Amino acid sequence: MSAQLIDGKTLAEELRAAFKTRVAALTARNHRPGLAVILVGEDPASQVYVRNKVNACEAAGIFSQKRVYPADVAQAVILAKLAELNADPKIHGILVQLPLPRHFDEKAVLEAIAPEKDVDGFHAENVGALAQGNARFIPCTPYGVMKMFEANGVDLAGKEAVVIGRSNIVGKPMALLLINAGATVTVCHSKTRDLAAHTRRADILVAAVGKPRFVTAGMVKPGAVVIDVGINRLPPEEGGKLCGDVDFEAVKEVASLITPVPGGVGPMTIAMLLANTIEAAEREAGQ
Ligand code: NAD
């Protein structure tokens, strides 16, 4: 059996085309959505992510503002900038690209973003609302995964779902969304004993680990839906290409639906950032 592909690239393009209409309607009413992105330091992957986010905003007609700071900038400078952006009526969404350099208190920075502009959904107030099943902003990557389930007719109610990874940005919010959608959810992580015993029970398997080809065919239940969140750069001797957390070639022979890397969850993450920014502007405009 060869699994059907969940094509995140095409779905993201469809969503982004539809966003243009919403942005145009807001702009016509003098509520053009605006996103501010803050990047600290020169991490090459972060630079690429920020560039892609800003370009996606421009393509959708969203106003964007990028501020880049040197890695040794004082936290107080960033907090002052966030206070300014919180008060700026042109800005509906604020994003601080993670990870921050070590001298930063990441939690303090994320909590300095006004919750109603927190388009990443990482502020404690928004995490709490999501946990209560009453989300204001859904973190972009798991939000994108939920859209992929929806677009591909994957019914989650009553399903066994296993999430590998418990990070605040992917694993935990993913698990909350799956619970809210009626799945029976197991969260596995680096301390999990006999990981494969858990994953082999999964009707829905989400891998967010950060290890290339970590999920092998023997870990997957035949017919499972497999979502690969991982983005890993292979070493030069293996071609230096991007690769997910799932051994795609082998697992596609076992799964019923599978996301590729690249072209899977990655493009959806950016699309959902635009969605959250537009939703923030629509709320501010009283829609
Ligand atoms: P993270 O490092 O914060 O978390 C990784 C998780 O994997 C941890 O919870 C850890 O317990 C778990 N883990 C590590 N080794 C394990 C093992 N042997 N067995 C079971 N669990 C194990 O990473 P993250 O920020 O959640 O990101 C995960 C991956 O997803 C990375 O490759 C990252 O680049 C990618 N990512 C992709 C997108 C996207 O848009 N597609 C967005 C965010 C992150």
Short mmCIF file of C-alpha atoms and ligand atoms in Angstrom, two decimals:
data_model
loop_
_atom_site.label_atom_id
_atom_site.label_comp_id
_atom_site.label_asym_id
_atom_site.label_seq_id
_atom_site.Cartn_x
_atom_site.Cartn_y
_atom_site.Cartn_z
CA MET A 1 0.00 0.00 0.00
CA SER A 2 1.18 3.51 -0.73
CA ALA A 3 -0.25 6.33 1.34
CA GLN A 4 -2.08 9.31 -0.08
CA LEU A 5 -0.16 12.55 0.30
CA ILE A 6 -1.44 15.40 2.45
CA ASP A 7 -0.26 18.29 0.31
CA GLY A 8 0.40 21.21 2.67
CA LYS A 9 1.86 23.39 -0.05
CA THR A 10 -1.29 23.35 -2.19
CA LEU A 11 -3.62 23.70 0.78
CA ALA A 12 -1.60 26.64 2.09
CA GLU A 13 -1.76 28.31 -1.34
CA GLU A 14 -5.56 27.88 -1.42
CA LEU A 15 -5.91 29.36 2.06
CA ARG A 16 -3.61 32.25 1.23
CA ALA A 17 -5.62 33.08 -1.91
CA ALA A 18 -8.79 33.22 0.21
CA PHE A 19 -7.05 35.44 2.82
CA LYS A 20 -6.49 38.15 0.19
CA THR A 21 -10.24 38.82 0.04
CA ARG A 22 -10.47 39.20 3.83
CA VAL A 23 -7.41 41.49 3.88
CA ALA A 24 -8.86 43.63 1.07
CA ALA A 25 -12.18 43.96 2.93
CA LEU A 26 -10.40 45.05 6.12
CA THR A 27 -8.13 47.45 4.22
CA ALA A 28 -11.17 49.04 2.54
CA ARG A 29 -12.54 49.74 6.03
CA ASN A 30 -9.21 51.28 7.19
CA HIS A 31 -8.29 48.20 9.25
CA ARG A 32 -5.46 46.79 7.12
CA PRO A 33 -4.01 43.89 9.13
CA GLY A 34 -0.46 44.48 10.37
CA LEU A 35 2.17 42.07 11.69
CA ALA A 36 5.38 43.01 13.51
CA VAL A 37 8.20 40.47 13.59
CA ILE A 38 11.14 40.75 15.96
CA LEU A 39 14.32 38.81 15.26
CA VAL A 40 17.21 38.79 17.72
CA GLY A 41 20.58 37.46 16.51
CA GLU A 42 21.70 35.89 13.28
CA ASP A 43 20.54 32.27 13.44
CA PRO A 44 20.36 31.29 9.74
CA ALA A 45 17.21 29.16 10.10
CA SER A 46 15.43 31.97 11.99
CA GLN A 47 16.45 34.45 9.29
CA VAL A 48 14.86 32.22 6.64
CA TYR A 49 11.66 31.74 8.70
CA VAL A 50 11.32 35.50 9.29
CA ARG A 51 11.93 36.31 5.63
CA ASN A 52 9.29 33.77 4.57
CA LYS A 53 6.78 35.19 7.05
CA VAL A 54 7.33 38.79 5.91
CA ASN A 55 7.11 37.79 2.22
CA ALA A 56 3.89 35.86 2.89
CA CYS A 57 2.39 38.95 4.56
CA GLU A 58 3.27 41.12 1.58
CA ALA A 59 1.76 38.63 -0.87
CA ALA A 60 -1.51 38.64 1.11
CA GLY A 61 -1.63 42.44 1.37
CA ILE A 62 -0.87 42.43 5.11
CA PHE A 63 1.27 45.31 6.40
CA SER A 64 4.47 43.96 7.94
CA GLN A 65 7.23 45.43 9.99
CA LYS A 66 10.48 43.60 10.69
CA ARG A 67 12.94 44.64 13.39
CA VAL A 68 16.30 42.89 13.63
CA TYR A 69 18.50 43.25 16.74
CA PRO A 70 22.04 42.04 17.42
CA ALA A 71 22.35 38.89 19.56
CA ASP A 72 23.76 40.87 22.51
CA VAL A 73 20.88 43.37 22.68
CA ALA A 74 19.56 43.98 26.20
CA GLN A 75 16.23 42.38 27.04
CA ALA A 76 14.97 45.79 28.20
CA VAL A 77 15.31 47.10 24.62
CA ILE A 78 13.07 44.31 23.33
CA LEU A 79 10.55 44.84 26.14
CA ALA A 80 10.41 48.55 25.32
CA LYS A 81 9.84 47.75 21.63
CA LEU A 82 7.06 45.33 22.54
CA ALA A 83 5.37 48.00 24.67
CA GLU A 84 5.51 50.36 21.68
CA LEU A 85 4.06 47.71 19.32
CA ASN A 86 1.33 46.81 21.84
CA ALA A 87 0.15 50.43 21.61
CA ASP A 88 0.52 50.76 17.82
CA PRO A 89 -2.89 50.70 16.10
CA LYS A 90 -1.32 49.65 12.76
CA ILE A 91 -0.10 46.41 14.35
CA HIS A 92 -2.55 43.57 15.07
CA GLY A 93 -0.06 40.75 15.48
CA ILE A 94 3.35 40.63 17.19
CA LEU A 95 5.75 37.76 16.82
CA VAL A 96 9.13 37.28 18.49
CA GLN A 97 11.08 34.68 16.54
CA LEU A 98 12.31 31.87 18.79
CA PRO A 99 14.76 30.74 20.00
CA LEU A 100 16.05 33.86 21.75
CA PRO A 101 19.72 34.16 22.79
CA ARG A 102 20.56 32.61 26.16
CA HIS A 103 20.63 35.81 28.23
CA PHE A 104 16.91 36.31 27.53
CA ASP A 105 14.10 35.24 29.83
CA GLU A 106 11.90 33.84 27.05
CA LYS A 107 8.81 33.64 29.23
CA ALA A 108 9.13 37.31 30.28
CA VAL A 109 9.43 38.37 26.63
CA LEU A 110 6.43 36.32 25.47
CA GLU A 111 4.32 37.61 28.36
CA ALA A 112 5.19 41.19 27.38
CA ILE A 113 3.19 40.79 24.15
CA ALA A 114 -0.40 41.99 24.53
CA PRO A 115 -2.50 38.76 24.56
CA GLU A 116 -4.84 40.17 21.89
CA LYS A 117 -1.83 40.64 19.55
CA ASP A 118 -0.13 37.34 20.42
CA VAL A 119 -0.53 35.69 17.01
CA ASP A 120 1.83 32.83 17.94
CA GLY A 121 -0.49 31.95 20.85
CA PHE A 122 2.38 31.48 23.32
CA HIS A 123 1.23 33.97 26.02
CA ALA A 124 0.11 32.16 29.19
CA GLU A 125 -3.35 33.72 28.90
CA ASN A 126 -3.78 32.28 25.40
CA VAL A 127 -2.34 28.90 26.38
CA GLY A 128 -4.88 28.80 29.22
CA ALA A 129 -7.75 29.66 26.88
CA LEU A 130 -6.65 26.91 24.48
CA ALA A 131 -6.48 24.41 27.35
CA GLN A 132 -10.05 25.34 28.27
CA GLY A 133 -11.18 24.71 24.68
CA ASN A 134 -11.84 28.38 24.20
CA ALA A 135 -8.82 29.52 22.15
CA ARG A 136 -8.22 33.11 21.12
CA PHE A 137 -5.12 32.26 19.04
CA ILE A 138 -4.13 28.69 18.17
CA PRO A 139 -0.34 28.24 17.81
CA CYS A 140 0.37 28.26 14.07
CA THR A 141 1.96 24.83 13.56
CA PRO A 142 -0.69 22.73 15.34
CA TYR A 143 -3.38 25.00 13.86
CA GLY A 144 -2.02 24.12 10.41
CA VAL A 145 -2.10 20.41 11.25
CA MET A 146 -5.77 20.69 12.31
CA LYS A 147 -6.57 22.41 8.98
CA MET A 148 -4.88 19.50 7.17
CA PHE A 149 -7.08 16.99 9.03
CA GLU A 150 -10.15 19.06 8.15
CA ALA A 151 -9.23 19.45 4.47
CA ASN A 152 -8.52 15.73 4.11
CA GLY A 153 -11.68 14.54 5.86
CA VAL A 154 -9.83 13.03 8.84
CA ASP A 155 -12.39 12.52 11.61
CA LEU A 156 -10.63 12.72 14.99
CA ALA A 157 -13.47 11.85 17.39
CA GLY A 158 -12.78 8.57 19.20
CA LYS A 159 -9.44 8.03 17.45
CA GLU A 160 -6.22 7.02 19.20
CA ALA A 161 -3.80 9.90 18.66
CA VAL A 162 -0.14 9.86 19.65
CA VAL A 163 1.98 13.01 19.67
CA ILE A 164 5.76 12.55 19.91
CA GLY A 165 7.20 15.70 21.48
CA ARG A 166 5.97 17.87 24.33
CA SER A 167 7.31 21.33 23.43
CA ASN A 168 5.25 24.41 24.23
CA ILE A 169 5.19 25.44 20.56
CA VAL A 170 4.17 22.14 18.94
CA GLY A 171 3.66 19.01 21.06
CA LYS A 172 1.58 20.39 23.94
CA PRO A 173 -0.80 22.60 21.93
CA MET A 174 -1.16 19.79 19.36
CA ALA A 175 -2.22 17.41 22.15
CA LEU A 176 -4.73 19.96 23.49
CA LEU A 177 -6.29 20.46 20.06
CA LEU A 178 -6.60 16.71 19.53
CA ILE A 179 -8.24 16.31 22.97
CA ASN A 180 -10.63 19.17 22.18
CA ALA A 181 -11.49 17.40 18.89
CA GLY A 182 -12.44 14.20 20.71
CA ALA A 183 -9.36 12.04 20.17
CA THR A 184 -7.86 9.87 22.92
CA VAL A 185 -4.40 11.38 23.20
CA THR A 186 -1.04 10.03 24.35
CA VAL A 187 1.92 12.41 24.52
CA CYS A 188 5.32 10.74 24.19
CA HIS A 189 8.69 12.38 24.81
CA SER A 190 12.34 11.70 25.52
CA LYS A 191 11.55 9.92 28.81
CA THR A 192 8.86 7.65 27.32
CA ARG A 193 9.57 3.94 27.78
CA ASP A 194 8.91 1.68 24.78
CA LEU A 195 7.90 4.47 22.42
CA ALA A 196 7.01 2.06 19.60
CA ALA A 197 4.43 0.30 21.79
CA HIS A 198 2.58 3.64 21.98
CA THR A 199 3.03 4.72 18.38
CA ARG A 200 1.88 1.34 16.99
CA ARG A 201 -1.55 1.94 18.59
CA ALA A 202 -1.97 5.33 16.91
CA ASP A 203 -4.65 5.98 14.31
CA ILE A 204 -3.21 9.50 14.17
CA LEU A 205 0.54 9.92 14.69
CA VAL A 206 2.14 13.38 14.94
CA ALA A 207 5.94 13.54 15.09
CA ALA A 208 7.52 16.73 16.48
CA VAL A 209 10.90 15.51 17.68
CA GLY A 210 13.64 17.19 15.63
CA LYS A 211 15.46 13.98 14.66
CA PRO A 212 15.75 12.97 11.00
CA ARG A 213 13.84 9.80 10.01
CA PHE A 214 13.17 9.01 13.67
CA VAL A 215 9.78 7.36 13.02
CA THR A 216 10.33 4.11 11.15
CA ALA A 217 7.79 1.90 9.38
CA GLY A 218 7.81 -0.61 12.25
CA MET A 219 6.53 2.11 14.62
CA VAL A 220 3.42 2.84 12.54
CA LYS A 221 0.04 1.10 12.61
CA PRO A 222 -1.09 0.06 9.12
CA GLY A 223 -3.54 2.65 7.79
CA ALA A 224 -2.49 5.38 10.26
CA VAL A 225 -2.52 9.09 9.41
CA VAL A 226 1.06 10.34 9.85
CA ILE A 227 1.90 14.02 10.30
CA ASP A 228 5.56 14.97 10.14
CA VAL A 229 6.26 18.30 11.84
CA GLY A 230 10.04 17.87 11.90
CA ILE A 231 12.34 20.08 9.85
CA ASN A 232 15.89 18.76 9.95
CA ARG A 233 18.87 19.62 7.78
CA LEU A 234 20.75 16.48 6.73
CA PRO A 235 24.57 16.63 6.95
CA PRO A 236 26.44 17.51 3.72
CA GLU A 237 27.55 13.87 3.27
CA GLU A 238 23.84 12.94 3.05
CA GLY A 239 23.07 15.71 0.55
CA GLY A 240 22.34 18.58 2.99
CA LYS A 241 18.62 18.47 2.16
CA LEU A 242 15.65 19.12 4.45
CA CYS A 243 14.20 16.02 6.01
CA GLY A 244 11.37 15.34 8.45
CA ASP A 245 11.17 13.24 11.62
CA VAL A 246 9.54 10.41 9.65
CA ASP A 247 11.27 7.90 7.38
CA PHE A 248 8.96 8.98 4.58
CA GLU A 249 9.86 6.38 1.92
CA ALA A 250 9.26 3.44 4.26
CA VAL A 251 6.35 4.85 6.28
CA LYS A 252 4.33 5.81 3.19
CA GLU A 253 4.03 2.09 2.46
CA VAL A 254 2.26 1.57 5.82
CA ALA A 255 0.26 4.77 6.42
CA SER A 256 -3.01 5.76 4.73
CA LEU A 257 -2.24 9.49 4.68
CA ILE A 258 1.14 11.18 5.18
CA THR A 259 2.65 14.66 5.00
CA PRO A 260 5.89 15.22 3.08
CA VAL A 261 8.86 17.36 4.17
CA PRO A 262 9.25 19.85 2.60
CA GLY A 263 5.76 20.76 1.36
CA GLY A 264 3.77 19.51 4.33
CA VAL A 265 3.35 21.21 7.71
CA GLY A 266 5.90 24.00 7.01
CA PRO A 267 3.83 25.99 4.49
CA MET A 268 0.73 25.52 6.66
CA THR A 269 2.49 27.12 9.65
CA ILE A 270 3.03 30.33 7.69
CA ALA A 271 -0.52 30.29 6.31
CA MET A 272 -1.93 30.02 9.85
CA LEU A 273 0.23 32.94 11.03
CA LEU A 274 -1.51 35.02 8.37
CA ALA A 275 -4.87 33.60 9.49
CA ASN A 276 -4.19 34.61 13.10
CA THR A 277 -3.11 38.11 12.06
CA ILE A 278 -6.25 38.57 9.95
CA GLU A 279 -8.43 37.21 12.79
CA ALA A 280 -6.79 39.71 15.18
CA ALA A 281 -7.52 42.58 12.79
CA GLU A 282 -11.11 41.40 12.26
CA ARG A 283 -11.65 41.29 16.04
CA GLU A 284 -10.18 44.78 16.42
CA ALA A 285 -12.48 45.98 13.63
CA GLY A 286 -15.43 44.58 15.55
CA GLN A 287 -16.18 41.77 13.10
P1 NAD B 1 11.84 20.64 20.84
O1 NAD B 1 13.30 20.30 20.74
O2 NAD B 1 11.41 21.77 21.68
O3 NAD B 1 11.04 19.35 21.30
C1 NAD B 1 11.36 18.08 20.85
C2 NAD B 1 10.57 17.06 21.64
O4 NAD B 1 10.95 15.77 21.19
C3 NAD B 1 10.81 17.12 23.15
O5 NAD B 1 9.58 17.23 23.82
C4 NAD B 1 11.49 15.79 23.46
O6 NAD B 1 11.05 15.24 24.70
C5 NAD B 1 11.05 14.92 22.30
N1 NAD B 1 12.05 13.88 22.04
C6 NAD B 1 13.38 14.05 21.85
N2 NAD B 1 13.98 12.84 21.70
C7 NAD B 1 13.01 11.91 21.81
C8 NAD B 1 13.01 10.50 21.78
N3 NAD B 1 14.13 9.81 21.59
N4 NAD B 1 11.83 9.87 21.92
C9 NAD B 1 10.67 10.57 22.09
N5 NAD B 1 10.62 11.91 22.14
C10 NAD B 1 11.78 12.58 22.01
O7 NAD B 1 11.37 20.81 19.33
P2 NAD B 1 10.07 21.54 18.70
O8 NAD B 1 10.27 23.00 18.75
O9 NAD B 1 8.82 20.95 19.25
O10 NAD B 1 10.24 21.08 17.18
C11 NAD B 1 10.23 19.72 16.80
C12 NAD B 1 10.58 19.61 15.34
O11 NAD B 1 9.59 20.29 14.59
C13 NAD B 1 11.89 20.26 14.92
O12 NAD B 1 12.45 19.52 13.85
C14 NAD B 1 11.49 21.62 14.44
O13 NAD B 1 12.41 22.16 13.50
C15 NAD B 1 10.19 21.30 13.79
N6 NAD B 1 9.25 22.41 13.69
C16 NAD B 1 8.62 22.55 12.51
C17 NAD B 1 7.68 23.53 12.34
C18 NAD B 1 6.97 23.63 11.03
O14 NAD B 1 6.45 24.67 10.71
N7 NAD B 1 6.90 22.54 10.27
C19 NAD B 1 7.38 24.41 13.39
C20 NAD B 1 8.02 24.24 14.61
C21 NAD B 1 8.95 23.21 14.75
#
